[in-house]
CSV table of N, CA and C in Angstrom, one decimal:
chain,number,residue,atom,x,y,z
A,1,UNK,N,126.5,289.8,121.1
A,1,UNK,CA,126.9,288.7,120.2
A,1,UNK,C,125.9,287.6,120.3
A,2,UNK,N,125.6,287.0,119.2
A,2,UNK,CA,124.7,285.9,119.2
A,2,UNK,C,125.2,284.7,120.0
A,3,UNK,N,124.3,283.9,120.6
A,3,UNK,CA,124.8,282.8,121.4
A,3,UNK,C,125.5,281.8,120.6
A,4,UNK,N,125.2,281.5,119.4
A,4,UNK,CA,125.9,280.5,118.6
A,4,UNK,C,127.3,281.0,118.4
A,5,UNK,N,127.6,282.3,118.1
A,5,UNK,CA,128.9,282.8,117.9
A,5,UNK,C,129.7,282.6,119.2
A,6,UNK,N,129.1,283.0,120.4
A,6,UNK,CA,129.8,282.9,121.7
A,6,UNK,C,130.1,281.4,122.0
A,7,UNK,N,129.2,280.5,121.7
A,7,UNK,CA,129.5,279.1,121.9
A,7,UNK,C,130.6,278.6,121.0
A,8,UNK,N,130.6,279.1,119.8
A,8,UNK,CA,131.7,278.7,118.8
A,8,UNK,C,133.1,279.2,119.3
A,9,UNK,N,133.1,280.5,119.8
A,9,UNK,CA,134.4,281.0,120.4
A,9,UNK,C,134.8,280.2,121.6
A,10,UNK,N,133.9,279.9,122.5
A,10,UNK,CA,134.2,279.2,123.7
A,10,UNK,C,134.7,277.8,123.4
A,11,UNK,N,134.0,277.1,122.4
A,11,UNK,CA,134.4,275.7,122.0
A,11,UNK,C,135.8,275.8,121.4
A,12,UNK,N,136.0,276.7,120.5
A,12,UNK,CA,137.3,276.8,119.9
A,12,UNK,C,138.4,277.1,120.9
A,13,UNK,N,138.1,277.9,121.9
A,13,UNK,CA,139.1,278.2,122.9
A,13,UNK,C,139.4,277.0,123.7
A,14,UNK,N,138.4,276.3,124.1
A,14,UNK,CA,138.6,275.0,124.9
A,14,UNK,C,139.3,274.0,124.1
A,15,UNK,N,139.0,273.9,122.8
A,15,UNK,CA,139.7,272.9,122.0
A,15,UNK,C,141.2,273.3,121.9
A,16,UNK,N,141.5,274.5,121.7
A,16,UNK,CA,142.9,275.0,121.6
A,16,UNK,C,143.6,274.7,123.0
A,17,UNK,N,142.9,275.0,124.1
A,17,UNK,CA,143.5,274.8,125.4
A,17,UNK,C,143.8,273.3,125.6
A,18,UNK,N,142.8,272.5,125.2
A,18,UNK,CA,143.0,271.0,125.4
A,18,UNK,C,144.2,270.5,124.6
A,19,UNK,N,144.4,271.1,123.5
A,19,UNK,CA,145.5,270.6,122.7
A,19,UNK,C,146.9,271.0,123.2
A,20,UNK,N,146.9,272.0,124.1
A,20,UNK,CA,148.2,272.5,124.7
A,20,UNK,C,148.8,271.5,125.7
A,21,UNK,N,149.9,271.9,126.1
A,21,UNK,CA,150.6,271.1,127.1
A,21,UNK,C,150.1,271.5,128.5
A,22,UNK,N,149.8,270.5,129.4
A,22,UNK,CA,149.3,270.8,130.7
A,22,UNK,C,150.4,270.8,131.7
A,23,UNK,N,150.2,271.6,132.8
A,23,UNK,CA,151.2,271.6,133.9
A,23,UNK,C,151.1,270.3,134.6
A,24,UNK,N,152.2,269.9,135.2
A,24,UNK,CA,152.2,268.7,136.0
A,24,UNK,C,151.7,268.9,137.4
A,25,UNK,N,150.6,268.2,137.7
A,25,UNK,CA,150.0,268.3,139.1
A,25,UNK,C,149.4,267.0,139.5
A,26,UNK,N,148.8,267.0,140.7
A,26,UNK,CA,148.2,265.8,141.3
A,26,UNK,C,146.7,266.0,141.3
A,27,UNK,N,146.0,265.0,140.9
A,27,UNK,CA,144.6,265.0,140.8
A,27,UNK,C,143.9,264.6,142.1
A,28,UNK,N,142.8,265.2,142.4
A,28,UNK,CA,142.1,264.9,143.7
A,28,UNK,C,141.4,263.5,143.6
A,29,UNK,N,141.3,262.9,142.5
A,29,UNK,CA,140.7,261.6,142.4
A,29,UNK,C,141.7,260.6,142.1
A,30,UNK,N,143.0,260.8,142.4
A,30,UNK,CA,144.1,260.0,142.0
A,30,UNK,C,143.9,258.6,142.5
A,31,UNK,N,144.5,257.7,141.7
A,31,UNK,CA,144.5,256.3,142.0
A,31,UNK,C,145.3,256.0,143.2
A,32,UNK,N,145.2,254.8,143.8
A,32,UNK,CA,145.9,254.5,145.1
A,32,UNK,C,147.4,254.6,144.9
A,33,UNK,N,147.9,254.4,143.6
A,33,UNK,CA,149.3,254.4,143.4
A,33,UNK,C,149.9,255.8,143.2
A,34,UNK,N,149.0,256.8,143.1
A,34,UNK,CA,149.4,258.2,142.9
A,34,UNK,C,149.8,258.8,144.3
A,35,UNK,N,150.8,259.6,144.3
A,35,UNK,CA,151.1,260.2,145.6
A,35,UNK,C,150.0,261.2,146.1
A,36,UNK,N,150.1,261.6,147.4
A,36,UNK,CA,149.1,262.5,147.9
A,36,UNK,C,149.3,263.9,147.2
A,37,UNK,N,148.3,264.7,147.2
A,37,UNK,CA,148.5,266.0,146.6
A,37,UNK,C,149.6,266.8,147.3
A,38,UNK,N,150.4,267.5,146.4
A,38,UNK,CA,151.6,268.2,146.9
A,38,UNK,C,151.1,269.6,147.4
A,39,UNK,N,151.8,270.1,148.4
A,39,UNK,CA,151.5,271.4,148.9
A,39,UNK,C,151.9,272.5,147.9
A,40,UNK,N,151.2,273.6,147.9
A,40,UNK,CA,151.4,274.6,146.9
A,40,UNK,C,151.6,275.9,147.7
A,41,UNK,N,152.6,276.7,147.2
A,41,UNK,CA,152.9,278.0,147.9
A,41,UNK,C,151.7,278.9,147.8
A,42,UNK,N,151.2,279.5,148.9
A,42,UNK,CA,150.0,280.3,148.9
A,42,UNK,C,150.3,281.6,149.6
A,43,UNK,N,149.8,282.7,149.1
A,43,UNK,CA,149.9,284.0,149.8
A,43,UNK,C,149.1,283.9,151.1
A,44,UNK,N,149.5,284.6,152.1
A,44,UNK,CA,148.8,284.6,153.4
A,44,UNK,C,147.4,284.9,153.3
A,45,UNK,N,147.0,285.9,152.4
A,45,UNK,CA,145.6,286.3,152.3
A,45,UNK,C,144.7,285.2,151.7
A,46,UNK,N,145.3,284.2,151.1
A,46,UNK,CA,144.5,283.1,150.5
A,46,UNK,C,144.6,281.8,151.2
A,47,UNK,N,145.1,281.8,152.5
A,47,UNK,CA,145.1,280.6,153.2
A,47,UNK,C,143.7,280.1,153.5
A,48,UNK,N,143.6,278.7,153.4
A,48,UNK,CA,142.3,278.1,153.7
A,48,UNK,C,142.2,277.9,155.2
A,49,UNK,N,141.1,278.2,155.8
A,49,UNK,CA,140.9,278.1,157.3
A,49,UNK,C,141.3,276.7,157.8
A,50,UNK,N,141.8,276.6,159.0
A,50,UNK,CA,142.1,275.4,159.7
A,50,UNK,C,140.8,274.5,159.7
A,51,UNK,N,141.1,273.2,159.7
A,51,UNK,CA,139.9,272.3,159.7
A,51,UNK,C,139.6,271.8,158.3
A,52,UNK,N,140.4,272.2,157.3
A,52,UNK,CA,140.2,271.7,155.9
A,52,UNK,C,141.5,271.1,155.4
A,53,UNK,N,141.3,270.1,154.6
A,53,UNK,CA,142.5,269.3,154.1
A,53,UNK,C,142.5,269.4,152.5
A,54,UNK,N,143.7,269.5,152.0
A,54,UNK,CA,144.0,269.5,150.6
A,54,UNK,C,143.6,268.2,150.0
A,55,UNK,N,142.7,268.1,149.0
A,55,UNK,CA,142.3,266.9,148.4
A,55,UNK,C,142.6,266.8,146.9
A,56,UNK,N,143.0,267.9,146.3
A,56,UNK,CA,143.3,267.9,144.8
A,56,UNK,C,144.0,269.1,144.4
A,57,UNK,N,144.9,268.9,143.4
A,57,UNK,CA,145.6,270.0,142.7
A,57,UNK,C,145.5,269.7,141.2
A,58,UNK,N,144.9,270.6,140.5
A,58,UNK,CA,144.7,270.4,139.1
A,58,UNK,C,145.2,271.6,138.3
A,59,UNK,N,145.8,271.4,137.1
A,59,UNK,CA,146.3,272.4,136.3
A,59,UNK,C,145.2,272.8,135.3
A,60,UNK,N,145.1,274.2,135.1
A,60,UNK,CA,144.0,274.7,134.2
A,60,UNK,C,144.6,275.4,133.1
A,61,UNK,N,144.0,275.3,131.9
A,61,UNK,CA,144.4,276.0,130.7
A,61,UNK,C,143.1,276.4,130.0
A,62,UNK,N,143.0,277.7,129.7
A,62,UNK,CA,141.7,278.1,129.1
A,62,UNK,C,141.8,279.5,128.7
A,63,UNK,N,140.6,280.2,128.8
A,63,UNK,CA,140.4,281.6,128.5
A,63,UNK,C,139.6,282.3,129.5
A,64,UNK,N,139.8,283.6,129.7
A,64,UNK,CA,138.9,284.5,130.4
A,64,UNK,C,138.2,285.3,129.3
A,65,UNK,N,136.9,285.2,129.2
A,65,UNK,CA,136.2,285.9,128.1
A,65,UNK,C,135.6,287.2,128.7
A,66,UNK,N,135.9,288.3,128.0
A,66,UNK,CA,135.4,289.6,128.4
A,66,UNK,C,134.5,290.1,127.3
A,67,UNK,N,133.5,290.9,127.8
A,67,UNK,CA,132.5,291.5,126.9
A,67,UNK,C,132.6,293.0,127.1
A,68,UNK,N,132.3,293.8,126.1
A,68,UNK,CA,132.3,295.2,126.2
A,68,UNK,C,131.0,295.7,126.8
A,69,UNK,N,131.1,296.4,127.9
A,69,UNK,CA,130.0,297.0,128.6
A,69,UNK,C,130.3,298.4,128.9
A,70,UNK,N,129.5,299.3,128.3
A,70,UNK,CA,129.6,300.8,128.5
A,70,UNK,C,131.1,301.2,128.2
A,71,UNK,N,131.6,300.7,127.2
A,71,UNK,CA,133.0,301.1,126.7
A,71,UNK,C,134.1,300.5,127.5
A,72,UNK,N,133.9,299.6,128.4
A,72,UNK,CA,135.0,298.9,129.2
A,72,UNK,C,134.8,297.4,129.1
A,73,UNK,N,135.9,296.7,129.2
A,73,UNK,CA,135.9,295.2,129.2
A,73,UNK,C,135.5,294.7,130.6
A,74,UNK,N,134.5,293.8,130.6
A,74,UNK,CA,134.0,293.2,131.8
A,74,UNK,C,134.0,291.7,131.7
A,75,UNK,N,134.5,291.0,132.7
A,75,UNK,CA,134.5,289.6,132.7
A,75,UNK,C,133.2,289.0,132.4
A,76,UNK,N,133.1,288.2,131.4
A,76,UNK,CA,131.8,287.4,131.1
A,76,UNK,C,131.9,286.0,131.7
A,77,UNK,N,133.0,285.3,131.4
A,77,UNK,CA,133.1,283.9,131.9
A,77,UNK,C,134.5,283.4,131.7
A,78,UNK,N,134.9,282.4,132.5
A,78,UNK,CA,136.0,281.6,132.2
A,78,UNK,C,135.6,280.4,131.5
A,79,UNK,N,136.5,279.8,130.8
A,79,UNK,CA,136.3,278.5,130.1
A,79,UNK,C,137.7,277.8,130.1
A,80,UNK,N,137.8,276.7,130.9
A,80,UNK,CA,139.1,276.1,131.0
A,80,UNK,C,138.9,274.6,131.2
A,81,UNK,N,139.9,273.9,130.8
A,81,UNK,CA,140.0,272.4,131.1
A,81,UNK,C,141.0,272.3,132.2
A,82,UNK,N,140.7,271.3,133.1
A,82,UNK,CA,141.6,271.0,134.2
A,82,UNK,C,142.2,269.6,134.0
A,83,UNK,N,143.5,269.5,134.2
A,83,UNK,CA,144.1,268.2,134.0
A,83,UNK,C,144.8,267.7,135.2
A,84,UNK,N,145.0,266.4,135.2
A,84,UNK,CA,145.7,265.7,136.3
A,84,UNK,C,147.2,265.7,136.0
A,85,UNK,N,148.0,265.2,136.8
A,85,UNK,CA,149.5,265.2,136.6
A,85,UNK,C,149.9,264.4,135.4
A,86,UNK,N,149.1,263.6,134.9
A,86,UNK,CA,149.4,262.9,133.6
A,86,UNK,C,148.9,263.6,132.4
A,87,UNK,N,148.3,264.8,132.6
A,87,UNK,CA,147.9,265.5,131.4
A,87,UNK,C,146.5,265.1,130.9
A,88,UNK,N,145.8,264.3,131.6
A,88,UNK,CA,144.4,263.9,131.3
A,88,UNK,C,143.4,264.9,131.7
A,89,UNK,N,142.5,265.3,130.8
A,89,UNK,CA,141.5,266.2,131.2
A,89,UNK,C,140.5,265.5,132.2
A,90,UNK,N,140.3,266.1,133.3
A,90,UNK,CA,139.5,265.5,134.4
A,90,UNK,C,138.4,266.4,134.8
A,91,UNK,N,138.4,267.7,134.4
A,91,UNK,CA,137.3,268.6,134.8
A,91,UNK,C,137.2,269.8,133.9
A,92,UNK,N,136.1,270.4,133.9
A,92,UNK,CA,135.9,271.7,133.1
A,92,UNK,C,135.5,272.8,134.1
A,93,UNK,N,135.9,274.0,133.8
A,93,UNK,CA,135.6,275.2,134.6
A,93,UNK,C,134.9,276.2,133.7
A,94,UNK,N,133.8,276.7,134.3
A,94,UNK,CA,133.1,277.7,133.5
A,94,UNK,C,132.3,278.7,134.4
A,95,UNK,N,131.4,279.5,133.7
A,95,UNK,CA,130.7,280.5,134.4
A,95,UNK,C,130.0,280.0,135.6
A,96,UNK,N,130.0,280.7,136.6
A,96,UNK,CA,129.3,280.4,137.9
A,96,UNK,C,130.0,281.0,139.1
A,97,UNK,N,131.2,280.8,139.3
A,97,UNK,CA,132.1,279.8,138.7
A,97,UNK,C,131.7,278.4,139.1
A,98,UNK,N,131.9,277.4,138.2
A,98,UNK,CA,131.6,276.0,138.5
A,98,UNK,C,132.7,275.2,138.0
A,99,UNK,N,133.0,274.1,138.7
A,99,UNK,CA,134.0,273.1,138.2
A,99,UNK,C,133.2,271.8,138.2
A,100,UNK,N,133.3,271.1,137.0
A,100,UNK,CA,132.5,269.8,136.8
A,100,UNK,C,133.5,268.7,136.4
A,101,UNK,N,133.5,267.6,137.2
A,101,UNK,CA,134.3,266.5,136.9
A,101,UNK,C,133.9,265.8,135.6
A,102,UNK,N,134.8,265.6,134.6
A,102,UNK,CA,134.4,264.8,133.4
A,102,UNK,C,134.6,263.3,133.7
A,103,UNK,N,135.0,263.0,134.9
A,103,UNK,CA,135.2,261.6,135.2
A,103,UNK,C,133.9,261.0,135.9
A,104,UNK,N,133.4,261.8,136.9
A,104,UNK,CA,132.3,261.3,137.7
A,104,UNK,C,131.0,262.2,137.7
A,105,UNK,N,131.1,263.3,137.1
A,105,UNK,CA,129.9,264.2,137.0
A,105,UNK,C,129.7,265.1,138.2
A,106,UNK,N,130.5,264.9,139.3
A,106,UNK,CA,130.3,265.8,140.4
A,106,UNK,C,130.7,267.2,140.1
A,107,UNK,N,130.2,268.2,140.9
A,107,UNK,CA,130.5,269.6,140.6
A,107,UNK,C,130.5,270.4,141.9
A,108,UNK,N,131.2,271.5,141.8
A,108,UNK,CA,131.2,272.5,142.9
A,108,UNK,C,131.1,273.9,142.3
A,109,UNK,N,130.2,274.7,142.9
A,109,UNK,CA,130.1,276.1,142.6
A,109,UNK,C,130.8,276.8,143.8
A,110,UNK,N,131.4,278.0,143.5
A,110,UNK,CA,132.0,278.8,144.6
A,110,UNK,C,132.0,280.3,144.3
A,111,UNK,N,132.3,281.0,145.3
A,111,UNK,CA,132.3,282.5,145.3
A,111,UNK,C,133.6,283.0,145.9
A,112,UNK,N,134.3,283.9,145.2
A,112,UNK,CA,135.5,284.5,145.7
A,112,UNK,C,135.3,285.2,147.0
A,113,UNK,N,136.2,284.9,148.0
A,113,UNK,CA,136.1,285.6,149.3
A,113,UNK,C,137.4,286.4,149.6
A,114,UNK,N,138.5,286.1,148.8
A,114,UNK,CA,139.7,286.9,149.0
A,114,UNK,C,140.5,286.8,147.7
A,115,UNK,N,141.3,287.9,147.4
A,115,UNK,CA,142.0,288.1,146.2
A,115,UNK,C,143.5,288.5,146.5
A,116,UNK,N,144.4,288.1,145.7
A,116,UNK,CA,145.8,288.5,145.8
A,116,UNK,C,146.3,288.9,144.4
A,117,UNK,N,146.4,290.2,144.2
A,117,UNK,CA,146.8,290.7,142.9
A,117,UNK,C,148.2,290.2,142.5
A,118,UNK,N,148.4,290.1,141.2
A,118,UNK,CA,149.7,289.7,140.6
A,118,UNK,C,149.8,290.6,139.4
A,119,UNK,N,151.0,291.2,139.2
A,119,UNK,CA,151.3,292.1,138.1
A,119,UNK,C,151.2,291.3,136.8
A,120,UNK,N,150.5,291.8,135.8
A,120,UNK,CA,150.5,291.2,134.4
A,120,UNK,C,149.7,290.0,134.3
A,121,UNK,N,148.9,289.6,135.3
A,121,UNK,CA,148.0,288.4,135.2
A,121,UNK,C,146.8,288.6,136.0
A,122,UNK,N,145.8,287.7,135.9
A,122,UNK,CA,144.7,287.7,136.7
A,122,UNK,C,145.1,287.4,138.1
A,123,UNK,N,144.3,287.9,139.1
A,123,UNK,CA,144.7,287.7,140.5
A,123,UNK,C,144.6,286.2,140.9
A,124,UNK,N,145.3,285.9,142.0
A,124,UNK,CA,145.1,284.6,142.6
A,124,UNK,C,143.9,284.8,143.6
A,125,UNK,N,143.1,283.7,143.8
A,125,UNK,CA,141.9,283.8,144.6
A,125,UNK,C,141.7,282.7,145.6
A,126,UNK,N,141.0,283.0,146.6
A,126,UNK,CA,140.4,282.0,147.6
A,126,UNK,C,138.9,282.1,147.3
A,127,UNK,N,138.4,280.9,147.1
A,127,UNK,CA,136.9,280.8,146.8
A,127,UNK,C,136.3,279.8,147.9
A,128,UNK,N,135.1,280.1,148.3
A,128,UNK,CA,134.4,279.3,149.2
A,128,UNK,C,133.3,278.6,148.5
A,129,UNK,N,133.1,277.3,148.7
A,129,UNK,CA,132.0,276.6,148.0
A,129,UNK,C,130.7,277.1,148.4
A,130,UNK,N,129.8,277.2,147.4
A,130,UNK,CA,128.4,277.7,147.7
A,130,UNK,C,127.4,276.5,147.5
A,131,UNK,N,127.9,275.5,146.7
A,131,UNK,CA,127.1,274.3,146.5
A,131,UNK,C,127.9,273.2,145.8
A,132,UNK,N,127.6,272.0,146.1
A,132,UNK,CA,128.2,270.8,145.5
A,132,UNK,C,127.1,269.9,145.0
A,133,UNK,N,127.4,269.0,144.1
A,133,UNK,CA,126.5,268.0,143.7
A,133,UNK,C,127.3,266.7,143.3
A,134,UNK,N,126.6,265.6,143.5
A,134,UNK,CA,127.2,264.3,143.2
A,134,UNK,C,128.0,263.8,144.3
A,135,UNK,N,128.5,262.6,144.1
A,135,UNK,CA,129.3,261.9,145.1
A,135,UNK,C,130.7,261.7,144.7
A,136,UNK,N,131.2,262.3,143.7
A,136,UNK,CA,132.6,262.1,143.2
A,136,UNK,C,133.6,263.1,143.8
A,137,UNK,N,134.6,263.4,143.0
A,137,UNK,CA,135.8,264.1,143.5
A,137,UNK,C,135.4,265.5,144.0
A,138,UNK,N,134.4,266.2,143.5
A,138,UNK,CA,134.0,267.5,143.9
A,138,UNK,C,133.0,267.5,145.0
A,139,UNK,N,132.5,266.4,145.4
A,139,UNK,CA,131.5,266.3,146.5
A,139,UNK,C,132.1,266.9,147.8
A,140,UNK,N,131.4,267.7,148.5
A,140,UNK,CA,131.8,268.2,149.8
A,140,UNK,C,133.1,269.1,149.8
A,141,UNK,N,133.4,269.7,148.6
A,141,UNK,CA,134.5,270.6,148.5
A,141,UNK,C,134.1,271.8,149.3
A,142,UNK,N,135.0,272.3,150.2
A,142,UNK,CA,134.7,273.5,151.0
A,142,UNK,C,135.4,274.8,150.5
A,143,UNK,N,136.6,274.7,150.0
A,143,UNK,CA,137.4,275.8,149.5
A,143,UNK,C,138.1,275.5,148.2
A,144,UNK,N,138.4,276.5,147.4
A,144,UNK,CA,139.2,276.3,146.2
A,144,UNK,C,140.1,277.5,146.1
A,145,UNK,N,141.4,277.3,145.7
A,145,UNK,CA,142.3,278.3,145.5
A,145,UNK,C,142.7,278.4,144.0
A,146,UNK,N,142.8,279.6,143.5
A,146,UNK,CA,143.3,279.7,142.1
A,146,UNK,C,144.7,280.4,142.3
A,147,UNK,N,145.7,279.6,142.0
A,147,UNK,CA,147.1,280.0,142.2
A,147,UNK,C,147.9,279.9,140.9
A,148,UNK,N,149.1,280.4,141.0
A,148,UNK,CA,150.1,280.3,139.9
A,148,UNK,C,149.5,280.8,138.6
A,149,UNK,N,148.8,281.9,138.6
A,149,UNK,CA,148.1,282.4,137.4
A,149,UNK,C,149.1,283.0,136.4
A,150,UNK,N,148.7,282.8,135.1
A,150,UNK,CA,149.4,283.5,134.1
A,150,UNK,C,148.4,284.0,133.0
A,151,UNK,N,148.6,285.2,132.5
A,151,UNK,CA,147.7,285.7,131.5
A,151,UNK,C,146.3,286.0,132.0
A,152,UNK,N,145.3,286.0,131.0
A,152,UNK,CA,143.9,286.2,131.3
A,152,UNK,C,143.4,287.6,131.6
A,153,UNK,N,144.3,288.6,131.5
A,153,UNK,CA,144.0,290.0,131.8
A,153,UNK,C,143.2,290.6,130.7
A,154,UNK,N,142.2,291.4,131.0
A,154,UNK,CA,141.4,292.1,130.0
A,154,UNK,C,142.2,293.1,129.3
A,155,UNK,N,141.9,293.3,128.0
A,155,UNK,CA,142.7,294.3,127.2
A,155,UNK,C,142.6,295.6,127.9
A,156,UNK,N,143.7,296.4,127.7
A,156,UNK,CA,143.8,297.7,128.3
A,156,UNK,C,143.1,298.8,127.4
A,157,UNK,N,142.8,298.4,126.2
A,157,UNK,CA,142.2,299.3,125.3
A,157,UNK,C,140.7,299.4,125.5
A,158,UNK,N,140.1,300.5,125.0
A,158,UNK,CA,138.7,300.7,125.1
A,158,UNK,C,138.0,299.8,124.1
A,159,UNK,N,136.7,299.6,124.3
A,159,UNK,CA,135.9,298.7,123.4
A,159,UNK,C,134.7,299.5,123.0
A,160,UNK,N,134.0,298.9,122.0
A,160,UNK,CA,132.8,299.5,121.5
A,160,UNK,C,131.7,298.4,121.3
A,161,UNK,N,130.5,298.8,121.3
A,161,UNK,CA,129.4,297.9,121.0
A,161,UNK,C,129.3,296.7,121.9
A,162,UNK,N,129.2,295.5,121.3
A,162,UNK,CA,129.1,294.3,122.1
A,162,UNK,C,130.2,293.3,121.8
A,163,UNK,N,131.4,293.9,121.6
A,163,UNK,CA,132.6,293.2,121.3
A,163,UNK,C,132.9,292.2,122.4
A,164,UNK,N,133.5,291.1,122.1
A,164,UNK,CA,134.0,290.1,123.1
A,164,UNK,C,135.4,289.7,122.7
A,165,UNK,N,136.1,289.3,123.7
A,165,UNK,CA,137.5,288.9,123.5
A,165,UNK,C,137.8,287.8,124.5
A,166,UNK,N,138.5,286.7,124.1
A,166,UNK,CA,138.9,285.6,125.0
A,166,UNK,C,140.4,285.7,125.1
A,167,UNK,N,140.9,285.8,126.4
A,167,UNK,CA,142.3,285.9,126.6
A,167,UNK,C,142.8,284.7,127.3
A,168,UNK,N,143.8,284.0,126.7
A,168,UNK,CA,144.3,282.7,127.3
A,168,UNK,C,144.9,282.9,128.7
A,169,UNK,N,144.7,281.9,129.6
A,169,UNK,CA,145.3,281.9,130.9
A,169,UNK,C,145.6,280.5,131.3
A,170,UNK,N,146.4,280.4,132.3
A,170,UNK,CA,146.7,279.2,133.0
A,170,UNK,C,146.7,279.4,134.5
A,171,UNK,N,146.4,278.4,135.3
A,171,UNK,CA,146.4,278.5,136.7
A,171,UNK,C,146.5,277.1,137.3
A,172,UNK,N,146.7,277.1,138.6
A,172,UNK,CA,146.6,275.8,139.4
A,172,UNK,C,145.5,276.0,140.3
A,173,UNK,N,144.5,275.1,140.3
A,173,UNK,CA,143.4,275.1,141.2
A,173,UNK,C,143.6,274.0,142.3
A,174,UNK,N,143.5,274.4,143.5
A,174,UNK,CA,143.6,273.5,144.6
A,174,UNK,C,142.2,273.3,145.3
A,175,UNK,N,141.9,272.1,145.7
A,175,UNK,CA,140.6,271.8,146.2
A,175,UNK,C,140.7,271.3,147.6
A,176,UNK,N,139.9,271.8,148.5
A,176,UNK,CA,139.9,271.4,149.9
A,176,UNK,C,138.6,270.9,150.4
A,177,UNK,N,138.6,269.9,151.3
A,177,UNK,CA,137.4,269.4,152.0
A,177,UNK,C,137.6,269.5,153.5
A,178,UNK,N,136.5,269.5,154.2
A,178,UNK,CA,136.5,269.5,155.7
A,178,UNK,C,137.3,268.3,156.1
A,179,UNK,N,138.2,268.5,157.1
A,179,UNK,CA,139.0,267.4,157.7
A,179,UNK,C,138.2,266.5,158.6
A,180,UNK,N,137.0,266.9,158.9
A,180,UNK,CA,136.1,266.2,159.8
A,180,UNK,C,135.4,265.0,159.2
């Protein structure tokens, strides 16, 4: 698929996701009047190691884009907007995976280190930071959890050629930093 068409699909998917209703959550860059991030129920396999503290909880709405590779659907990239508890878009999530703050430009890249399958939806994940940049909300993030997932599963049907499909999903992303 040509890059222009892929960008158009991703832009359209993000625009549709942004127009949707966001889940109520607490932002990691919350103002002093906002309450501290709320604890989220986490499968044992996805627990963050001791010595890290929860610093942000954001709702995500977007798509998981799959591409046809050798007759099977393979994940190409996620594209999602993350919102705070007031429904304001505060970050974008995309291929890398990377999360970039739309408020302060800080970013975090991560790699999945544990997975917890869920029937009918993409799995919940524990990700460890591989790099951060900037001095904002994502600076020094050590771990990320993808929780409360809905949707996003690749089609069960076979594919041909260079087909691509974007499947809507939602999740809650939690962000942790070293407690030291």
